[in-house]
Tab-separated table of C-alpha atoms and ligand atoms in Angstrom:
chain	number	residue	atom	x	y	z
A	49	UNK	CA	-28.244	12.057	-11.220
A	50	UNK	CA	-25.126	11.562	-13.578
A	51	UNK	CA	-24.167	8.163	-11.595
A	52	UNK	CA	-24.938	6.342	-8.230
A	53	UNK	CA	-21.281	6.503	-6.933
A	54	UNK	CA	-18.625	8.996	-7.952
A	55	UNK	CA	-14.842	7.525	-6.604
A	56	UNK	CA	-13.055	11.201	-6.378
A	57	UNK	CA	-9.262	9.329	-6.856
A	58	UNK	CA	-8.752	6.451	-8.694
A	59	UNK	CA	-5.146	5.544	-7.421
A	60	UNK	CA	-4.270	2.390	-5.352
A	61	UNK	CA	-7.774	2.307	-3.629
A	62	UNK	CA	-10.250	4.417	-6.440
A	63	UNK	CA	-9.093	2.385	-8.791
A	64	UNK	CA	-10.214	-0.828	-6.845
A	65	UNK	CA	-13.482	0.517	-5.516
A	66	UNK	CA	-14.617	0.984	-9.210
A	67	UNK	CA	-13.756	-2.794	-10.045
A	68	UNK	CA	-15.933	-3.754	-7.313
A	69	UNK	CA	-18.659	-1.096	-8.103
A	70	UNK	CA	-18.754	-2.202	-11.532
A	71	UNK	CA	-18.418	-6.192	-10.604
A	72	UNK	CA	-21.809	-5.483	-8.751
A	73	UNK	CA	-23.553	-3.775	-11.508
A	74	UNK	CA	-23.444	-0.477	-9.895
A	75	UNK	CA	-23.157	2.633	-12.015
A	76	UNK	CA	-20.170	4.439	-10.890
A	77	UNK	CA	-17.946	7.154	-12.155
A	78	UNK	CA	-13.980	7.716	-11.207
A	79	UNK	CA	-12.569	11.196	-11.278
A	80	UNK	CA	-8.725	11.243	-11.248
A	81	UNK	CA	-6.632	14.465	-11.419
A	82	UNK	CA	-3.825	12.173	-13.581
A	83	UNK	CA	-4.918	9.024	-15.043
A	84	UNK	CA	-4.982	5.305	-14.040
A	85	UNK	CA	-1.465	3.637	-13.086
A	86	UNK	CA	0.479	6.921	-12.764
A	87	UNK	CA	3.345	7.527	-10.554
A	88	UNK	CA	3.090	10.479	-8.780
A	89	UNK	CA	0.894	9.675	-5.295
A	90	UNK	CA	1.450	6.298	-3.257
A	91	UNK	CA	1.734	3.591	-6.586
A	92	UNK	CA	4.870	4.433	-7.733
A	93	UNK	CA	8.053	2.591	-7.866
A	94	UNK	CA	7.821	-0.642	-9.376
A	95	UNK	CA	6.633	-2.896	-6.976
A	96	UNK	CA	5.098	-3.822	-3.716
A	97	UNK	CA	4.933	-6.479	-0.839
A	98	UNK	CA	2.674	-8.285	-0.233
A	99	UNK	CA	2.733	-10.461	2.788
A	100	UNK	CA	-0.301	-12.480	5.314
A	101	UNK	CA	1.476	-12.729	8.475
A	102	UNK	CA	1.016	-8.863	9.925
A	103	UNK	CA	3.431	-7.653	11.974
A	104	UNK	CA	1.001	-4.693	12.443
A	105	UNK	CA	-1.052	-6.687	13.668
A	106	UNK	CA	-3.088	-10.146	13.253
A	107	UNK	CA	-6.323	-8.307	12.708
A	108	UNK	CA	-5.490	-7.266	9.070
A	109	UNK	CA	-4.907	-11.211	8.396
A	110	UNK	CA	-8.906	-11.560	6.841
A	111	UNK	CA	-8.498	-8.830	5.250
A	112	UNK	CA	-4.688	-9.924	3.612
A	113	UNK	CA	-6.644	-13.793	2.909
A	114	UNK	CA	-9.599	-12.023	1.002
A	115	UNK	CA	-6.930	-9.913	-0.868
A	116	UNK	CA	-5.169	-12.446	-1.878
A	117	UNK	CA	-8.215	-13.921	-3.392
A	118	UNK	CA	-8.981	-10.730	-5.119
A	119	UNK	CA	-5.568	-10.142	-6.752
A	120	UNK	CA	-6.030	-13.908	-8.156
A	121	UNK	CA	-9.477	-12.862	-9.736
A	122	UNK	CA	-8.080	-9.859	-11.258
A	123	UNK	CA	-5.058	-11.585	-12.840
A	124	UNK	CA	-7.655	-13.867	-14.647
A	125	UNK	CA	-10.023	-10.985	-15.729
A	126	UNK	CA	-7.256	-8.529	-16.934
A	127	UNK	CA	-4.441	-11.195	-18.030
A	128	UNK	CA	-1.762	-9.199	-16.582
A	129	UNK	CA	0.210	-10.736	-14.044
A	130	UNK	CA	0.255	-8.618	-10.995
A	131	UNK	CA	1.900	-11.185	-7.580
A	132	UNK	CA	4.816	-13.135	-7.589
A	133	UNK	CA	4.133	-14.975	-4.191
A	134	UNK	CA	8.213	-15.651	-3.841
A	135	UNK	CA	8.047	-15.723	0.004
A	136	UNK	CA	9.142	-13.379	2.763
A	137	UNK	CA	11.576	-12.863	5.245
A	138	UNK	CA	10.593	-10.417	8.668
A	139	UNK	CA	14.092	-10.139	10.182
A	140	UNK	CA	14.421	-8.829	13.515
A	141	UNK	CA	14.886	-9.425	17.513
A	142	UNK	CA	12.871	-12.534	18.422
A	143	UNK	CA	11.133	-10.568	21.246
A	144	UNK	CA	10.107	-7.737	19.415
A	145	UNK	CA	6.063	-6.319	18.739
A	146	UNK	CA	6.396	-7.136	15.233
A	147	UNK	CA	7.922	-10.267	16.007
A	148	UNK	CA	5.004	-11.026	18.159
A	149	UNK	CA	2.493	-9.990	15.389
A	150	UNK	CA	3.935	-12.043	13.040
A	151	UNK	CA	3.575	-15.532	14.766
A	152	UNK	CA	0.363	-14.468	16.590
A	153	UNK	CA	-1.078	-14.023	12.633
A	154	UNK	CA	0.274	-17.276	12.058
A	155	UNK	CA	-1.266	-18.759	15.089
A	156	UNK	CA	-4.451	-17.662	14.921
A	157	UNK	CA	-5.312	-18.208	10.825
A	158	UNK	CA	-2.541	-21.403	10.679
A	159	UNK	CA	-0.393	-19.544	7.984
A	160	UNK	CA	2.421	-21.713	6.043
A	161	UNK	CA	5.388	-20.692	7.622
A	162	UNK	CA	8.601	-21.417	8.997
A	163	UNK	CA	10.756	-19.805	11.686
A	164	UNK	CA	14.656	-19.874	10.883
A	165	UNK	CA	17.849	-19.069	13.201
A	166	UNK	CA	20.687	-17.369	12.601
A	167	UNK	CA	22.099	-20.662	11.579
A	168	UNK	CA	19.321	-21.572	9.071
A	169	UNK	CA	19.660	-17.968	7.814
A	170	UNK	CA	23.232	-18.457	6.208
A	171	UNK	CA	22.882	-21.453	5.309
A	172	UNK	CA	19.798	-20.738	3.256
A	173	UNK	CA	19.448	-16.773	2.768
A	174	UNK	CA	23.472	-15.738	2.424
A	175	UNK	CA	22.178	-12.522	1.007
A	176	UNK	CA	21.675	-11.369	4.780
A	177	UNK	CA	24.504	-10.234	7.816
A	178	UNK	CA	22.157	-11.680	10.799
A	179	UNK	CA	23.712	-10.750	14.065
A	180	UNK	CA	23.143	-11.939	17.663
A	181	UNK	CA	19.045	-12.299	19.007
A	182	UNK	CA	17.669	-12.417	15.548
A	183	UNK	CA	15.602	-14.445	13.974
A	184	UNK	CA	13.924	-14.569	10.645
A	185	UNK	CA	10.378	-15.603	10.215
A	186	UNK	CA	10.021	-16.896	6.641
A	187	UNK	CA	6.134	-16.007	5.456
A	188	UNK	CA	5.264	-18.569	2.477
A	189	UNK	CA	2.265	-16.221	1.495
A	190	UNK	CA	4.236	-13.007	0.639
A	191	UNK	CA	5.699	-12.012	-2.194
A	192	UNK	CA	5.656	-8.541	-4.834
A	193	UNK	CA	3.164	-6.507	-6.711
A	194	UNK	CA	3.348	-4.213	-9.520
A	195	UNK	CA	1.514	-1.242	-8.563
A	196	UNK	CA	1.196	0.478	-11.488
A	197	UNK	CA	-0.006	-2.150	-13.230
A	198	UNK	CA	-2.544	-3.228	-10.840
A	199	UNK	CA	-4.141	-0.071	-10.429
A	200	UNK	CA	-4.223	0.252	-14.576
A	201	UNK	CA	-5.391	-3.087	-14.037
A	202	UNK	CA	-8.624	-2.369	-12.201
A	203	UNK	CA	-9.521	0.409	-13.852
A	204	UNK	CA	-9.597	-1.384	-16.869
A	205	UNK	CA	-11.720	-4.245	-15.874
A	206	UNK	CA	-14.315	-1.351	-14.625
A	207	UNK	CA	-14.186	0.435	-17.385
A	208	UNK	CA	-15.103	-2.846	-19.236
A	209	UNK	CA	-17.915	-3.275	-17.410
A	210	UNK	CA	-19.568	-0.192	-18.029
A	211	UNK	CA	-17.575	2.484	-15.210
A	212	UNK	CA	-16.999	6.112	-16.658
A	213	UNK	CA	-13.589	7.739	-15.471
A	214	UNK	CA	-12.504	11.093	-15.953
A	215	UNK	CA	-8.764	11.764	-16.387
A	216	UNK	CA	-6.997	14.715	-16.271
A	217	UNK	CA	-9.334	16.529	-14.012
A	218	UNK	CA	-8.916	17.637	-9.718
A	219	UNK	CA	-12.129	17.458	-8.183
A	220	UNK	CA	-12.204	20.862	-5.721
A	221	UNK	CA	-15.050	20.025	-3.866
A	222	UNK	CA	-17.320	17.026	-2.908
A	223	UNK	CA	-20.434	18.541	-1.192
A	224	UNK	CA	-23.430	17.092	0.249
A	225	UNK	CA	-26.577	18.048	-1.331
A	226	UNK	CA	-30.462	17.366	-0.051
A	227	UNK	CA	-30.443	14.340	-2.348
A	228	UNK	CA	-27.415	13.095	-3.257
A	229	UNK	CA	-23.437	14.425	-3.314
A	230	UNK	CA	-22.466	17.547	-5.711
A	231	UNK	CA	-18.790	16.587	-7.147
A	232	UNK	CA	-16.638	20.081	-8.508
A	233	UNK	CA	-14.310	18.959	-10.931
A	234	UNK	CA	-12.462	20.601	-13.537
A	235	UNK	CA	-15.201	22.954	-15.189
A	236	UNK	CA	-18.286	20.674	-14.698
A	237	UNK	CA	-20.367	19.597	-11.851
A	238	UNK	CA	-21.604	16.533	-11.583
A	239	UNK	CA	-24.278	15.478	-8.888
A	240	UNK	CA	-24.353	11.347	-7.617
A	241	UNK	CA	-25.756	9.500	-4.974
A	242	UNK	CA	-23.135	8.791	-2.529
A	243	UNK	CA	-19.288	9.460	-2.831
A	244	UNK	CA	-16.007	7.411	-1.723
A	245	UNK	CA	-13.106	9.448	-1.617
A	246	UNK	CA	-10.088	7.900	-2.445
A	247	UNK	CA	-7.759	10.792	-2.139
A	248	UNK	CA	-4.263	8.790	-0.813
A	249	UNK	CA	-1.500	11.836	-0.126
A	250	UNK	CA	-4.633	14.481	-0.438
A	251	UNK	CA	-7.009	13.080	1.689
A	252	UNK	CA	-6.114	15.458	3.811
A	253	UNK	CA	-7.393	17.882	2.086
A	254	UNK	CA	-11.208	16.018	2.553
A	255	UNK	CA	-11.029	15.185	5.964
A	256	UNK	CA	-11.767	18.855	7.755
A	257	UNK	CA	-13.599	17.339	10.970
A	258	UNK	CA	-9.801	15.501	11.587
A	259	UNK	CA	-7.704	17.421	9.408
A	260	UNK	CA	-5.102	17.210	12.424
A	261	UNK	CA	-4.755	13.256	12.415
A	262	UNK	CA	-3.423	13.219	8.696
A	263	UNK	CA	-0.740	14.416	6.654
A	264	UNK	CA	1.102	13.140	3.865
A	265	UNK	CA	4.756	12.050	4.063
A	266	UNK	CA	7.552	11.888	1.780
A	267	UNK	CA	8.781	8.408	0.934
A	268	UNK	CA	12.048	7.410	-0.902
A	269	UNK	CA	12.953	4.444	-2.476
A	270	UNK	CA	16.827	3.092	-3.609
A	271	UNK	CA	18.077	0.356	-5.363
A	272	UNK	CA	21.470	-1.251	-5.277
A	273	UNK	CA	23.508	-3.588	-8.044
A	274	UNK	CA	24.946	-6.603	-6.581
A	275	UNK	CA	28.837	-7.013	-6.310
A	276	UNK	CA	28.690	-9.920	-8.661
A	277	UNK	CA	26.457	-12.090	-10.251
A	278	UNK	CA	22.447	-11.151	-9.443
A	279	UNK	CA	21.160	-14.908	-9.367
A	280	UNK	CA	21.542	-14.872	-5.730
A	281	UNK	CA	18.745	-11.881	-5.521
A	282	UNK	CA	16.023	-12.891	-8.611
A	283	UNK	CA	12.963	-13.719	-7.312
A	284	UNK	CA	13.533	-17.398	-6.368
A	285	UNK	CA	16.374	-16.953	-4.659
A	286	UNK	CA	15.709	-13.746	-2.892
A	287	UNK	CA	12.198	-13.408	-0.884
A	288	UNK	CA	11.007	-9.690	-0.290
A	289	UNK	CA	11.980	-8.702	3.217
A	290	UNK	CA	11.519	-6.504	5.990
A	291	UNK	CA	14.227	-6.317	8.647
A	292	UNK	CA	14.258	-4.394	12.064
A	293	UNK	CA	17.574	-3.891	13.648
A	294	UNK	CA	17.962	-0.652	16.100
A	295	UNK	CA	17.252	2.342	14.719
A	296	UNK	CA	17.133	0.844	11.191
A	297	UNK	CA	13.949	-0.027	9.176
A	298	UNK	CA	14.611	-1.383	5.812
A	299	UNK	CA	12.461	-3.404	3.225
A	300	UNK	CA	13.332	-5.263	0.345
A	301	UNK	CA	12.348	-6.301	-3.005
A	302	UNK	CA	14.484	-8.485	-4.935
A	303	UNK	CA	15.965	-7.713	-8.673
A	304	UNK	CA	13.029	-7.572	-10.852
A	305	UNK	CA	14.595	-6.002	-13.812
A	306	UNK	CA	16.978	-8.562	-13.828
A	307	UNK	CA	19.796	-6.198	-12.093
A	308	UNK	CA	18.863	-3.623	-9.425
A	309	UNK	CA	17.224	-4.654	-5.587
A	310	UNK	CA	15.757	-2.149	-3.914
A	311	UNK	CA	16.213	-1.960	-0.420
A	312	UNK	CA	14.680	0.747	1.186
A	313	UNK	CA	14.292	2.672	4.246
A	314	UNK	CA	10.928	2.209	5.861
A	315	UNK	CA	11.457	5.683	7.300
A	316	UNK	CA	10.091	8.996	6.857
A	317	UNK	CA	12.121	11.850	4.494
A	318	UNK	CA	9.481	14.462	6.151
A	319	UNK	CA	5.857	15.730	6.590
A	320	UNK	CA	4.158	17.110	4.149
A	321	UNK	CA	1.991	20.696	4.597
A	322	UNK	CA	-0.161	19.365	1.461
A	323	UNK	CA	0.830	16.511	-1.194
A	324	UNK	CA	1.407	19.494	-3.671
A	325	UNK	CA	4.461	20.327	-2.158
A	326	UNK	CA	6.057	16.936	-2.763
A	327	UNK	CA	9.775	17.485	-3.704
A	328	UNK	CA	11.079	14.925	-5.855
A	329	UNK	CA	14.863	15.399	-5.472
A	330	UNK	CA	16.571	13.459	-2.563
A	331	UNK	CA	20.058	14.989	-1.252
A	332	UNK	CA	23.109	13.000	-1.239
A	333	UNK	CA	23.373	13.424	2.586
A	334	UNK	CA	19.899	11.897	2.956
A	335	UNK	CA	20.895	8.567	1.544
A	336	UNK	CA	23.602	8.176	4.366
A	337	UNK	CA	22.029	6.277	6.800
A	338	UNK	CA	20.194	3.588	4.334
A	339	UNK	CA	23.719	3.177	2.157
A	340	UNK	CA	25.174	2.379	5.918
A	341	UNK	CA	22.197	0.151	6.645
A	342	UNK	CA	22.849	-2.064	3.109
A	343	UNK	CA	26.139	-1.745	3.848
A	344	UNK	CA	26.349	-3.750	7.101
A	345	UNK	CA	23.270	-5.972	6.538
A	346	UNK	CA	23.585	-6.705	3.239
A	347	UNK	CA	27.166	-6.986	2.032
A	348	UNK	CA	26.911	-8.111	-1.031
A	349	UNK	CA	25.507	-5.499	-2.196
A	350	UNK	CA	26.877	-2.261	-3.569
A	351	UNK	CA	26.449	0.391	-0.961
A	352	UNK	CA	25.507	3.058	-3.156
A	353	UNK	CA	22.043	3.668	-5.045
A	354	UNK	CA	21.905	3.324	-8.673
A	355	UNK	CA	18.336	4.498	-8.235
A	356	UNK	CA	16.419	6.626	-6.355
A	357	UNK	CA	13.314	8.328	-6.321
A	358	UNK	CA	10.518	9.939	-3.978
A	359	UNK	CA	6.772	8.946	-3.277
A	360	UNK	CA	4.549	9.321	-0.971
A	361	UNK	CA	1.766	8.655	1.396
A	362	UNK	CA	-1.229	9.590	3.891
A	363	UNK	CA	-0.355	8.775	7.520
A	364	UNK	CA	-2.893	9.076	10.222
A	365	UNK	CA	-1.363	9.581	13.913
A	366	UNK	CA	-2.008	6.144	14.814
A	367	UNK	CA	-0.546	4.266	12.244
A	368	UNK	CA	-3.815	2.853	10.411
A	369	UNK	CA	-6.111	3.847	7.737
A	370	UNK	CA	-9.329	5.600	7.827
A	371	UNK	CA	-12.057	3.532	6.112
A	372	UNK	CA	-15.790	4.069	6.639
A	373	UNK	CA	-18.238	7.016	6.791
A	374	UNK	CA	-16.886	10.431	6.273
A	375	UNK	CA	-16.984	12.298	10.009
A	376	UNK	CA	-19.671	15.207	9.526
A	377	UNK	CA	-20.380	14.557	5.646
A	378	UNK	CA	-23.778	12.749	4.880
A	379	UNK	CA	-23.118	9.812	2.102
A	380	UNK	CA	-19.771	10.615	1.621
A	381	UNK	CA	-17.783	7.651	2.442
A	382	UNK	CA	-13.236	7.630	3.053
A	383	UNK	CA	-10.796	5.598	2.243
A	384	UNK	CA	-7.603	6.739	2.964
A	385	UNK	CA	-4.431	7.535	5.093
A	386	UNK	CA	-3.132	3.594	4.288
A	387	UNK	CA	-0.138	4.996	6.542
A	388	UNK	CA	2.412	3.292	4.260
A	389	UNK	CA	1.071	-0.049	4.265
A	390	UNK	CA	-2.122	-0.261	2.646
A	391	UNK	CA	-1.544	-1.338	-0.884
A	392	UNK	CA	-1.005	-5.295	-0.593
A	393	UNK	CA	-4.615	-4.897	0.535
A	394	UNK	CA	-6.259	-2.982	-2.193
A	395	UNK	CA	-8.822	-4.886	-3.694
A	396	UNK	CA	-10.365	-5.629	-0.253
A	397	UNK	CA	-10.769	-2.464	0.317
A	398	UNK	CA	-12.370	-1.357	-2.444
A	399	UNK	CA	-14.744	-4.480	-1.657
A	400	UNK	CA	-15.362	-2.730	1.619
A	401	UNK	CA	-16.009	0.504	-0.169
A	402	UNK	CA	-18.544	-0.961	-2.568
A	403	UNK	CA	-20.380	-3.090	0.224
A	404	UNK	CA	-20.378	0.152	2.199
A	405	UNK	CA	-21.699	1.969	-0.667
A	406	UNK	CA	-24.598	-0.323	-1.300
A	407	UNK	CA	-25.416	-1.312	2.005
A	408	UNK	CA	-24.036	1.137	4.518
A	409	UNK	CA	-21.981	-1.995	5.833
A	410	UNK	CA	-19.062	-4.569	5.386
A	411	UNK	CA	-18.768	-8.090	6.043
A	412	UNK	CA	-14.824	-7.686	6.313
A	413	UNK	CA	-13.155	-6.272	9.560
A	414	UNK	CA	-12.161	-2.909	9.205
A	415	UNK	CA	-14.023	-1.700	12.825
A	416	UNK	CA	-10.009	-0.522	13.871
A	417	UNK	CA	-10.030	1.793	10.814
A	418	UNK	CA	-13.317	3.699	11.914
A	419	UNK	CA	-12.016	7.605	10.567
A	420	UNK	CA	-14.599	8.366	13.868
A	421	UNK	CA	-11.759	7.199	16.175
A	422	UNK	CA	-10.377	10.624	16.067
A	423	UNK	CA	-13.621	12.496	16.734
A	424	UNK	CA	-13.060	13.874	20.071
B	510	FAD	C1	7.480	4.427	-1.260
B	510	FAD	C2	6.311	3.625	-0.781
B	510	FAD	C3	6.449	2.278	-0.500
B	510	FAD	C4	5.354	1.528	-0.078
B	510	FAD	N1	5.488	0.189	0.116
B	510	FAD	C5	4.382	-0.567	0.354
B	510	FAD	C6	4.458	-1.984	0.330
B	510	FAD	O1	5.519	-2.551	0.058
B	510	FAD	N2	3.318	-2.679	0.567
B	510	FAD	C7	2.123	-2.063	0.814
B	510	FAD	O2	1.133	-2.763	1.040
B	510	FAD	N3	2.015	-0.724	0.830
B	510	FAD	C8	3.117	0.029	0.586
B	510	FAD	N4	3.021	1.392	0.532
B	510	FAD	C9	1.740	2.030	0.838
B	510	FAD	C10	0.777	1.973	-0.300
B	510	FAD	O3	1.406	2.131	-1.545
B	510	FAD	C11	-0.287	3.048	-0.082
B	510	FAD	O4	-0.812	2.909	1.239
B	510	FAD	C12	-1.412	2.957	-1.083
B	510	FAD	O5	-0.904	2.966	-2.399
B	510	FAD	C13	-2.346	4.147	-0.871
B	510	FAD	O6	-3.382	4.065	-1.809
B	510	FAD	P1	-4.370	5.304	-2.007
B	510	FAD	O7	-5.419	4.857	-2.928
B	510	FAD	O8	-4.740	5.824	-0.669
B	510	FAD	O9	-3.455	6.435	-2.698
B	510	FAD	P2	-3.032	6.580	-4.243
B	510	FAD	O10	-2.707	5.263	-4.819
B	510	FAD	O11	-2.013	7.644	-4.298
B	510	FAD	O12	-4.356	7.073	-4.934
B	510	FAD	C14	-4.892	8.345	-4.705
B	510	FAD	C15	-5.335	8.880	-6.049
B	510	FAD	O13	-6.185	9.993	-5.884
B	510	FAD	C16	-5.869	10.939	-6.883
B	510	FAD	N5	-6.357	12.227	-6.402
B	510	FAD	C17	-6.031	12.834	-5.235
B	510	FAD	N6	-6.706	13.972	-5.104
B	510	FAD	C18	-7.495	14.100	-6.205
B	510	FAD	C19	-8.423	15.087	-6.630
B	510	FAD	N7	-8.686	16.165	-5.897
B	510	FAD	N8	-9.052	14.907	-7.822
B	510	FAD	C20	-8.789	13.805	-8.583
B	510	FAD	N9	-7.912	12.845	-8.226
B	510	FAD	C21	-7.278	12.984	-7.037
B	510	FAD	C22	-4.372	10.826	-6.997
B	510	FAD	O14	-3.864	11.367	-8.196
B	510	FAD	C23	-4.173	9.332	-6.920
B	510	FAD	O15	-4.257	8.708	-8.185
B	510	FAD	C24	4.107	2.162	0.120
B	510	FAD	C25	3.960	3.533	-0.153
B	510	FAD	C26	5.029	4.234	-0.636
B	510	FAD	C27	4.827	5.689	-0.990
């Protein structure tokens, strides 16, 4: 055997799963087709929100508590600094799901929170146009992540306690054997215990039993300069935000380079057939509809980009990841298709992946993320 685990991906989630591994003294070995912190699958771009109460749902709130947790520990092991809890706003009709989701979450796990009215909104939050039937629901636990940072992060702390990764090198096939899990990947093979595959925008590529249920989506991100000063949108002033209004679906992060916020369409730019045929460039034309969106709900900003660029992610047809045992694929485990909202909960999940990995089970909910779901 050349380890007990091999993590094929060590992105958002990989990169995680081999903290954990290595936290519990378990000899495990990353393969990544870049190297740790890069920008070319889901971790790209800067940042990331982070927020507790769900507006997908309540049921992610353990997992968002024990994340929190986790982020905390590995700011102390690395010494970087990867959350700024600077609060969140979820804009949007005060009868809507999300809406619903949000104060359920706070309900049920008695989350810090406040709920403001259009009134409270100028008075406090300026930044934002609110219009008739919305309210804002101010979340005291959210706040941004730096993704690339985090992932380089955890891979580091692994590595420092004793996990191999390989860089630079695809892994082409991850095959059960009679006693363990044959890895392909680059010119070697390499033969392990058990496997997690970590894949993010490839997963599909893994997942042949429900190859249907996932494909990778383009993403795009834009950021806007203020018409004046930026004070009003630094970090204290400006909590991240998510805002539903209509058609529109926006998020935003406020000016961490002390000059550009990104608001940004929480929208599709189009299906992938396979990650590999990512296209980078975004069309004028495409950046319509979100320069119209910051243009009527955020007005003091400049409606035109002075940044833009294109990730993107693994979507499964319902909206949420898979995470547990690989359909058809002995001791081969997935984690993947986080459906564009998995990375304020990485380091739980790559809790889950080494608890699943050492005992075949996971103290933390993730039953709704069951890839078997889709066996039909
Ligand atoms: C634009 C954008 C904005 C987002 N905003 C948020 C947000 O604000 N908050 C939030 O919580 N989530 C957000 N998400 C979602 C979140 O970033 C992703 O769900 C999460 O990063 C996915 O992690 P992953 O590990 O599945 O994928 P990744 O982080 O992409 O990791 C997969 C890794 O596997 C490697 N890999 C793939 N195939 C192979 C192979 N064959 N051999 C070797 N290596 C391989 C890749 O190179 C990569 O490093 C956003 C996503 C995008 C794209």
């Amino acid at each position: 055997m050349d380890a007990k685990v091999a993590v094929v991906g060590t992105g958002s989630m990989g990169s995680m799963a081999l903290w954990q591994l290595a936290r519990a003294g378990v000899d495990a070995i990353g393969f990544e087709q870049f190297s740790p912190g890069h920008d070319r699958a889901a971790a790209g771009g800067e940042s990331r929100i982070f927020r507790t109460a769900y507006l997908e749902g309540p049921q992610y709130v353990p997992l968002l508590l024990r994340a929190r947790e986790l982020w905390r520990e590995l700011e102390e092991e690395t010494g970087f600094g990867l959350l700024d809890l600077n609060r969140g706003l979820m804009i949007g009709p005060e009868d809507s799901e999300p809406m619903r989701n949000v104060l359920a979450s706070a309900r049920d796990f008695d989350l810090p929170h406040r709920v403001l009215d259009g009134a409270d909104m100028r008075r406090e939050f300026p930044q934002h146009a609110m219009h008739g039937g919305e309210i804002a629901f101010l979340d005291e636990w959210a706040g941004v992540l730096r993704p690339e940072f985090a992932v380089l992060a955890a891979a580091t702390a692994a590595q420092a306690r004793g996990a191999r990764v390989v860089t630079d090198s695809r892994v082409t096939d991850v095959e059960p054997v009679p006693d363990g899990v044959r890895i392909r990947c680059g010119d070697r093979t390499w033969t392990v215990e058990q496997a997690i595959v970590t894949a993010g925008p490839w997963t599909q590529r893994f997942v042949p039993a429900i190859e249907q249920h996932v494909r990778a989506q383009k993403l795009v991100m834009t950021w806007y300069h203020p018409r004046g000063g930026v004070a009003d949108y630094l970090p204290d002033r400006f909590p991240i935000f998510i805002r539903d209004r209509g058609d529109r679906h926006v998020f935003g992060i406020p000016a961490l380079d002390g000059g550009s916020v990104k608001v940004a369409p929480h929208a599709s730019y189009g299906e992938l057939a396979d990650a590999d045929d990512l296209d980078r460039n975004v069309a004028p034309a495409d950046l319509e509809p979100i320069n119209a969106t910051v243009a009527d709900l955020l007005p003091g900003l400049v409606p035109t980009p002075v940044r833009v660029s294109a990730y993107m992610d693994a979507y499964t047809s319902d909206g949420h990841a898979l995470v547990g045992a690989m359909p058809g694929v002995d001791r081969v485990w997935v984690l993947g298709a986080f459906s564009g909202h998995g990375f304020k909960m990485a380091p739980a999940f790559g809790q889950v992946a080494a608890e699943l990995a050492a005992d075949g089970k996971t103290g933390l909910p993730v039953e709704h993320l069951d890839p078997r779901r889709f066996l039909t």
